[in-house]
Short mmCIF file of C-alpha atoms and ligand atoms in Angstrom, two decimals:
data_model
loop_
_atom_site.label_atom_id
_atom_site.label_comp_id
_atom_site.label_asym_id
_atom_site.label_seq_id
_atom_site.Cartn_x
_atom_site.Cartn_y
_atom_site.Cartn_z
CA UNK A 1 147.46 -66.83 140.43
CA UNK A 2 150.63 -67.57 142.16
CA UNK A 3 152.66 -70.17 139.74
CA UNK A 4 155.28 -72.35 140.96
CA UNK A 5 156.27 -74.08 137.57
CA UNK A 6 155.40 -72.58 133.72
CA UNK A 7 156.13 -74.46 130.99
CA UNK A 8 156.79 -72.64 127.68
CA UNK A 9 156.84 -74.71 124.49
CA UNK A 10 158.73 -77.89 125.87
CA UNK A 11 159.84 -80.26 123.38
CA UNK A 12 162.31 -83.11 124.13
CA UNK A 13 163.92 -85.71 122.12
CA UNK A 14 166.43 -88.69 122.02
CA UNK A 15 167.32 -89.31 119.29
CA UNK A 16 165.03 -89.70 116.66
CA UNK A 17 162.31 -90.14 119.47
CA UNK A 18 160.00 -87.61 120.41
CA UNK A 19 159.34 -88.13 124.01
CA UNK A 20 157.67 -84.17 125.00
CA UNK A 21 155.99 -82.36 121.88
CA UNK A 22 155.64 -78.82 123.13
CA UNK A 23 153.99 -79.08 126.42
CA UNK A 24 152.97 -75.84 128.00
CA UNK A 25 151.02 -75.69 131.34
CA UNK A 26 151.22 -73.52 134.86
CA UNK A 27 151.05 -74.97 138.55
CA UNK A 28 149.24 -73.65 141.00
CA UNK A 29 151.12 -72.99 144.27
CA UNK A 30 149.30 -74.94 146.67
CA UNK A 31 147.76 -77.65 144.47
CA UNK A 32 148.43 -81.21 144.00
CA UNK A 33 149.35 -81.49 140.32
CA UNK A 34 149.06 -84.89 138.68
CA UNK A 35 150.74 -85.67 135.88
CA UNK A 36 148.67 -88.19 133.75
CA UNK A 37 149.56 -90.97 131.29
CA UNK A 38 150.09 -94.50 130.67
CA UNK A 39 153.80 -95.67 130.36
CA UNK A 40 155.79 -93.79 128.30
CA UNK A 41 153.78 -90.78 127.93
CA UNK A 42 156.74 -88.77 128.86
CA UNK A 43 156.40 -88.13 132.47
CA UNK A 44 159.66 -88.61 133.92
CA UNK A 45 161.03 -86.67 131.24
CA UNK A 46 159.33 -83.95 132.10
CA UNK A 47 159.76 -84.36 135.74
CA UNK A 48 163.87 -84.48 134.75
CA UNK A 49 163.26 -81.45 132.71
CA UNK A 50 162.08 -79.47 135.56
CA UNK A 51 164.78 -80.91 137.88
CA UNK A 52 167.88 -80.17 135.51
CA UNK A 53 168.59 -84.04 135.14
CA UNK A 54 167.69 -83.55 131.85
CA UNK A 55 167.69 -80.43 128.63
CA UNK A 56 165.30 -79.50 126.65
CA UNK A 57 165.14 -79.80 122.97
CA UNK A 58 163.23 -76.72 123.00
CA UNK A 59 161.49 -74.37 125.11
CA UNK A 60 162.01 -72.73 128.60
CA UNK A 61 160.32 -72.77 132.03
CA UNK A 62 160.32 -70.90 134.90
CA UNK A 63 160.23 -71.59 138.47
CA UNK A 64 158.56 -69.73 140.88
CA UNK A 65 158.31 -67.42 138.12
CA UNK A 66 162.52 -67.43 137.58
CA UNK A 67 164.61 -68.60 135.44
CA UNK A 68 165.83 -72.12 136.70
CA UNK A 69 168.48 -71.83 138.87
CA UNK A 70 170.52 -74.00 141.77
CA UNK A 71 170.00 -71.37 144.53
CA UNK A 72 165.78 -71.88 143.05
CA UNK A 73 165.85 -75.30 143.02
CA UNK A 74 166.59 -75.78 146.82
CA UNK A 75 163.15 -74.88 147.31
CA UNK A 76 162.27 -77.75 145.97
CA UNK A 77 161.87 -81.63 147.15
CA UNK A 78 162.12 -84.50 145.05
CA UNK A 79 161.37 -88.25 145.18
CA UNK A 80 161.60 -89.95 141.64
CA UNK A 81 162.53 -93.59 142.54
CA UNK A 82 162.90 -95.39 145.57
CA UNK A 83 166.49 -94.17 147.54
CA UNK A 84 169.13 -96.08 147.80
CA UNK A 85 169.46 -96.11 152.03
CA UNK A 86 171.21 -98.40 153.38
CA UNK A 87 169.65 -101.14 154.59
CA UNK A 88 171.46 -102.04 157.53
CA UNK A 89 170.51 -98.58 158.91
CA UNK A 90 167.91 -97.21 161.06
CA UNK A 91 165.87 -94.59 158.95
CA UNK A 92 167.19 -91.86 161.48
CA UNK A 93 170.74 -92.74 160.70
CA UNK A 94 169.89 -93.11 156.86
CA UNK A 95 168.09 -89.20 157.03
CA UNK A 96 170.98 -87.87 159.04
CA UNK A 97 173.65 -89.04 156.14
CA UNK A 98 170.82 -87.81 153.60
CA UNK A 99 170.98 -84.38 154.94
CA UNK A 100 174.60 -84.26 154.84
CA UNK A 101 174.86 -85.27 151.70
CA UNK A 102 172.11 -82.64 150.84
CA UNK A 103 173.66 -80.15 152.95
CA UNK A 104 170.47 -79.29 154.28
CA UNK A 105 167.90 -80.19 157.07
CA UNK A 106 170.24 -81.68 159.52
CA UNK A 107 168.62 -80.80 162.49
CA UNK A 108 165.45 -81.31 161.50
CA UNK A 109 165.66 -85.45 161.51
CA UNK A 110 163.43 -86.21 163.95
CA UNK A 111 160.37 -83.56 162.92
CA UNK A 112 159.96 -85.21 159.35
CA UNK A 113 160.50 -88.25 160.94
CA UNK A 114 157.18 -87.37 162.53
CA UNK A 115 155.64 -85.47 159.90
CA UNK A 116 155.36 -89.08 157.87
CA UNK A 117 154.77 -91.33 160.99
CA UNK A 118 158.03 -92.92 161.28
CA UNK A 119 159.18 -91.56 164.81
CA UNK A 120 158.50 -94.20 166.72
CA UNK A 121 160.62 -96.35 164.56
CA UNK A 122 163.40 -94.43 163.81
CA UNK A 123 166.08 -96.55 165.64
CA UNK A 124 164.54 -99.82 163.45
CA UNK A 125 166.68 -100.56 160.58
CA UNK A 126 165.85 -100.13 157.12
CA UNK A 127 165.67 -103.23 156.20
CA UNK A 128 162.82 -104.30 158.97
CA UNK A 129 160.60 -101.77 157.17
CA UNK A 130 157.78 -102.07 155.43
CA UNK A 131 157.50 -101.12 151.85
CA UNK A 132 155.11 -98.24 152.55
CA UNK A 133 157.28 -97.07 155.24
CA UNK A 134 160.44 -97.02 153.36
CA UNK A 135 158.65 -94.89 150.67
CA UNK A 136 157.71 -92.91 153.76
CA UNK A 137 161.42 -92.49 154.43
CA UNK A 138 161.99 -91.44 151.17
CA UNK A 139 159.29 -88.68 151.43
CA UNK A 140 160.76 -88.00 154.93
CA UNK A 141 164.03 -87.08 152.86
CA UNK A 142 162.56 -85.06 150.00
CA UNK A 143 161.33 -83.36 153.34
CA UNK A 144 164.44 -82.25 154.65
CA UNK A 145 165.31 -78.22 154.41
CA UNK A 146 161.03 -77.94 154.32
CA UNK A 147 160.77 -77.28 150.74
CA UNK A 148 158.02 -75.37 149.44
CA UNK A 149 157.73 -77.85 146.18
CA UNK A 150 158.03 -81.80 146.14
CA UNK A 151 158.32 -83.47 143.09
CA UNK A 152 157.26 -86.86 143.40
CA UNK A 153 157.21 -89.62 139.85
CA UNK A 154 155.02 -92.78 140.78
CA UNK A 155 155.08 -92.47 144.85
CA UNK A 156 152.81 -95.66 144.99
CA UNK A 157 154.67 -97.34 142.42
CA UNK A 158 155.22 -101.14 143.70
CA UNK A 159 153.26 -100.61 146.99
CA UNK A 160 150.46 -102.88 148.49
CA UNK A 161 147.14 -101.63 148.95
CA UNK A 162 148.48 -100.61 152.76
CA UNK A 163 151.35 -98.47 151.64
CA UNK A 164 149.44 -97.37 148.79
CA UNK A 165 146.54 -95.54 151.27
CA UNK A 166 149.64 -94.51 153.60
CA UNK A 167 151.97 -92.57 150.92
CA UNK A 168 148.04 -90.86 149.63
CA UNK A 169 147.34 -89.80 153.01
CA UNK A 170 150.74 -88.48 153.73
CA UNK A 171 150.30 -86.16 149.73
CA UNK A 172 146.79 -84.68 151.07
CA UNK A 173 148.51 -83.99 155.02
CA UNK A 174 151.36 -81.98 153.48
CA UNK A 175 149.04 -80.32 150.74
CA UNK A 176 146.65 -79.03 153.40
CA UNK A 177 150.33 -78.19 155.27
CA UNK A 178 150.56 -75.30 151.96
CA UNK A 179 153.13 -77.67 149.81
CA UNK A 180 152.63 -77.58 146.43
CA UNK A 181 153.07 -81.11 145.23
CA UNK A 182 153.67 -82.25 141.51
CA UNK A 183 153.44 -85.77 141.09
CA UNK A 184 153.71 -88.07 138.05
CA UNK A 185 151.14 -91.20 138.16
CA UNK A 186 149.83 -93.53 135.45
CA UNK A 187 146.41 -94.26 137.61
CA UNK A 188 143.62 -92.32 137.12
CA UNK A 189 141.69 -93.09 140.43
CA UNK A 190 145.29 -92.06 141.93
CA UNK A 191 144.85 -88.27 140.25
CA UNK A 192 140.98 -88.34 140.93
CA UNK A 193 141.70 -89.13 144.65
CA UNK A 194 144.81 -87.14 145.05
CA UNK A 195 145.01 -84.25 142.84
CA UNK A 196 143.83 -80.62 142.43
CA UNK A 197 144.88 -80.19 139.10
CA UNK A 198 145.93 -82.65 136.53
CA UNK A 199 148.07 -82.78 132.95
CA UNK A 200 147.06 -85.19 130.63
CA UNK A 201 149.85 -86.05 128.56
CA UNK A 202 149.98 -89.01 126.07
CA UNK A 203 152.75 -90.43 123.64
CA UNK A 204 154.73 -86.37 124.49
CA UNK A 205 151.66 -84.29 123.80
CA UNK A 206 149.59 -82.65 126.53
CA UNK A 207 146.24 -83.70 125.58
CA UNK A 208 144.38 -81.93 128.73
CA UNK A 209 145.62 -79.47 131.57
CA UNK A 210 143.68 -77.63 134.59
CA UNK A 211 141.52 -78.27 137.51
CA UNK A 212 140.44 -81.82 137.81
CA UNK A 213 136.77 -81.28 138.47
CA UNK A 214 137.40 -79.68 134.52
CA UNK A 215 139.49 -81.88 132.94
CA UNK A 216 138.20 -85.12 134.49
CA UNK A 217 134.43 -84.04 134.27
CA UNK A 218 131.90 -86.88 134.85
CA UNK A 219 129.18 -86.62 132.25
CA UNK A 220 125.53 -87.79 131.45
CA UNK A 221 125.01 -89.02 127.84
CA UNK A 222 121.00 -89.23 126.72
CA UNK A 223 121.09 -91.56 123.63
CA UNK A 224 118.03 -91.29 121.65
CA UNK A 225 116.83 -91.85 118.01
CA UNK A 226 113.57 -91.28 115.94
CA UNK A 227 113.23 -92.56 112.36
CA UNK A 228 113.82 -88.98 111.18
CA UNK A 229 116.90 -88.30 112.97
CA UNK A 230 117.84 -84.96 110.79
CA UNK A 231 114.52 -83.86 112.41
CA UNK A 232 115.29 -85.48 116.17
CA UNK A 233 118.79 -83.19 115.30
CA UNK A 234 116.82 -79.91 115.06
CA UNK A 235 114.27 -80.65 117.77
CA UNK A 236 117.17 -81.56 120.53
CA UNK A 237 119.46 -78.43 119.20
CA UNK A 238 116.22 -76.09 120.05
CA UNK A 239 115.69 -77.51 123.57
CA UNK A 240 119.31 -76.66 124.79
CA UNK A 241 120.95 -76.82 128.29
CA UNK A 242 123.44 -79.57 126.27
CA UNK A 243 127.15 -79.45 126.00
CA UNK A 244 127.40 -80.98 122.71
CA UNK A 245 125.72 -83.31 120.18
CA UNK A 246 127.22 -86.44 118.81
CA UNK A 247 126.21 -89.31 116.44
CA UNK A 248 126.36 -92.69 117.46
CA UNK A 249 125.79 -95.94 115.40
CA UNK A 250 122.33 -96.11 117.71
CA UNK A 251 121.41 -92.39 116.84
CA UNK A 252 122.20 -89.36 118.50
CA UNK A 253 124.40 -88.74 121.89
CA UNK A 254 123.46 -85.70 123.54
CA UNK A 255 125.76 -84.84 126.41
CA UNK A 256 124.90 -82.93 129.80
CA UNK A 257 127.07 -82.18 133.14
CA UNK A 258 126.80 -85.00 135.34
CA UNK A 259 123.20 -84.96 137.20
CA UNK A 260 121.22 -82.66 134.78
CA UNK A 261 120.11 -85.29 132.05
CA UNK A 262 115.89 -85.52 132.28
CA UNK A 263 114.22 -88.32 130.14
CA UNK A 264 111.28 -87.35 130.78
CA UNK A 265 111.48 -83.59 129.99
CA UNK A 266 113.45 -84.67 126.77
CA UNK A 267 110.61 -87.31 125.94
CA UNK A 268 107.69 -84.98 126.42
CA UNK A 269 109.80 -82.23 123.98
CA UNK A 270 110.69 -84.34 121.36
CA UNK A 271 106.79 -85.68 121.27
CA UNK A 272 105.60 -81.58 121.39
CA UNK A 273 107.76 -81.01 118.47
CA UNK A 274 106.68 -83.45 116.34
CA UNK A 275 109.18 -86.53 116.99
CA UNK A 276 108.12 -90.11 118.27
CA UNK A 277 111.15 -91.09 119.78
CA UNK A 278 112.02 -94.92 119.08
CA UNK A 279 115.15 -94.96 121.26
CA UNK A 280 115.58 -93.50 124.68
CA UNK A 281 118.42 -94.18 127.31
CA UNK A 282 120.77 -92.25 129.56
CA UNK A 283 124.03 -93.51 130.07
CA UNK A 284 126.54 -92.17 132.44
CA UNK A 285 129.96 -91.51 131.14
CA UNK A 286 132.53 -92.84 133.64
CA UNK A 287 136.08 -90.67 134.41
CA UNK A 288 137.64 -94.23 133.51
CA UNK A 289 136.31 -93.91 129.67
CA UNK A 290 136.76 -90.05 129.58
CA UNK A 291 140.84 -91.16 130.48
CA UNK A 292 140.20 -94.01 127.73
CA UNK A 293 138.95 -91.86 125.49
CA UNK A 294 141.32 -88.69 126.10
CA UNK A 295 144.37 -91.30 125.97
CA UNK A 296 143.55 -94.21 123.97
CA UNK A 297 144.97 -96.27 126.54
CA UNK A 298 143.05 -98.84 129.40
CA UNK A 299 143.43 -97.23 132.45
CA UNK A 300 144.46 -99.77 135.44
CA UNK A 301 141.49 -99.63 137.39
P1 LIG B 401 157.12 -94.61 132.54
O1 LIG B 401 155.94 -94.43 133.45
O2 LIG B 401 157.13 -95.92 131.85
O3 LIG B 401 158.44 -94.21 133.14
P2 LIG B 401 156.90 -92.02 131.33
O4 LIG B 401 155.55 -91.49 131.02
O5 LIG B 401 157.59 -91.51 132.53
O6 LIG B 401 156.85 -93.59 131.32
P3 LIG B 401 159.31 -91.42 129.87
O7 LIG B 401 160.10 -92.34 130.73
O8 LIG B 401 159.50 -89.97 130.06
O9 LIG B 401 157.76 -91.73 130.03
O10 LIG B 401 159.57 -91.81 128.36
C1 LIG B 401 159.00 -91.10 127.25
C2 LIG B 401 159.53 -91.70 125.95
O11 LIG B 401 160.92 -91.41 125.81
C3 LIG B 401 159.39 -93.21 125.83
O12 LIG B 401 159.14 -93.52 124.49
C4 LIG B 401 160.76 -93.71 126.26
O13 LIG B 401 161.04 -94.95 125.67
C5 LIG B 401 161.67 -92.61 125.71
N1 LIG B 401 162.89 -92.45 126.53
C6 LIG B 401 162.96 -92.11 127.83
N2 LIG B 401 164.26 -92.01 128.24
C7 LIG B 401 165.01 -92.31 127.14
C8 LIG B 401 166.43 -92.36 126.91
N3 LIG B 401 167.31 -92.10 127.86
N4 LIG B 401 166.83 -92.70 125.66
C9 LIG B 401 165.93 -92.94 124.68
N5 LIG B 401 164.62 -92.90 124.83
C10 LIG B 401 164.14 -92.59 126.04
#
């Protein structure tokens, strides 16, 4: 596998707060990485970790499988809150001062101009944009000197539903484009829509990392009971194909990858084994609960 960013052991504190509790994970070059968790989980922190804003308590990383480095970091694109242009501005003026400031990408205005939509209203000034498009400008920037990485915390942050759908669409164009794109976000649906991979981090701890069809599985629950539930326990444990067996207050949970649950077939088993089941219900178990559950947070769905 081809790593753009591995994280070795990163802790990180202020003071006597512990905002990153050593977090190790690898990204994929050529995924979407989502980083996952509800306000103040530590994502910026991390993000300003990996973008030498910010030093590590402990630990190391490595980009592109180096040691961190200026002449490294070029290769990389970042957008972690809203630019200051200046409003009275087009957005081509605003990109050409970005690049000089940046001292890359300055003749390549117009093409990321184009690459996020905005050509035809370059000459418009900032301040007659919308707010999708001015986050669009902003990607536009972390565009300049066609970086390999972007780094994005919150793109959607503060958008309406319209800018939201814009700035997604733009992420999956420049994925399937070969960027690798690491991006913090506190929605779930965001990550499940967006992302390849995902890091679940809550209150500094990485509670989940890898592919998102993993980490975020969807699963079927059967809930049954019996009035012997020590014997129900035994039956279910013989009849297998299960990824685990919990107890609930209304019996047992028995857990299956999302579309393989029978009632039935359970049913007719438990009956052939001795067991008159007095409780029998599947229940799906939604992404939204498995975040719930995984971060002990509400989700904003
Ligand atoms: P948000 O989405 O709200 O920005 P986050 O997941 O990005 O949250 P961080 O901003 O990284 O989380 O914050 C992680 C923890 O570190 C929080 O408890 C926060 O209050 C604390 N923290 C962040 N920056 C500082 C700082 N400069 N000084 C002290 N504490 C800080």
């Amino acid at each position: 596998m081809n790593t753009v960013l591995s994280l070795n052991g990163i802790s990180k504190n202020y003071g006597r707060i512990r905002a990153l509790n050593n977090v190790s994970f690898e990204v994929p070059a050529g995924s979407v990485f989502g980083i996952l968790g509800p306000n103040g989980s530590g994502k910026t922190t991390l993000l300003g970790i990996t973008l030498d804003i910010l030093r590590p308590t402990t630990g190391s990383f490595k980009l592109r499988g180096q040691d961190p480095s200026a002449d490294v970091r070029k290769g990389i694109g970042t957008l972690l809150e809203t630019p200051n242009f200046y409003h009275f501005l087009s957005g081509e003026r605003n990109l050409k001062i970005a690049a000089e400031i940046k001292g890359k990408g300055q003749n390549q205005v117009d093409s990321v101009l184009e690459r996020v939509n905005l050509l035809q209203r370059k000459t418009s000034k900032f301040r007659t944009y919308s707010l999708g498009m001015k986050q669009r400008l902003a990607i536009a920037s972390a565009l300049l000197g066609d970086p390999e990485v972007l780094i994005f915390d919150e793109p959607t942050n503060g958008l309406d539903p319209v800018g939201i759908a814009e700035i997604r669409e733009l992420i999956k164009k420049l994925a399937k484009e070969g960027k690798t794109i690491i991006m913090a976000s506190h929605l779930l649906d965001e990550v499940e829509k967006v992302c390849t991979h995902v890091a679940i981090l809550k209150k500094g701890e990485l509670l989940a990392a890898g592919h998102v069809d993993e980490v975020l599985v969807n699963e079927d629950i059967i809930e049954i009971s019996a009035s012997d539930l020590a014997k129900l326990e035994q039956v279910i444990t013989g009849y297998g194909g299960y990824s685990h067996i919990k107890h609930s207050d209304n019996g047992l949970q028995v857990f299956y990858p999302v579309g393989t649950a029978k009632l039935e077939a359970m049913n007719q088993h438990c009956f052939n084994n001795g067991v008159v089941l007095n409780h029998l219900q599947l229940k799906k178990k939604s992404l939204e609960s498995k975040f719930f559950e995984l971060t002990g947070t509400q989700s904003d769905r």
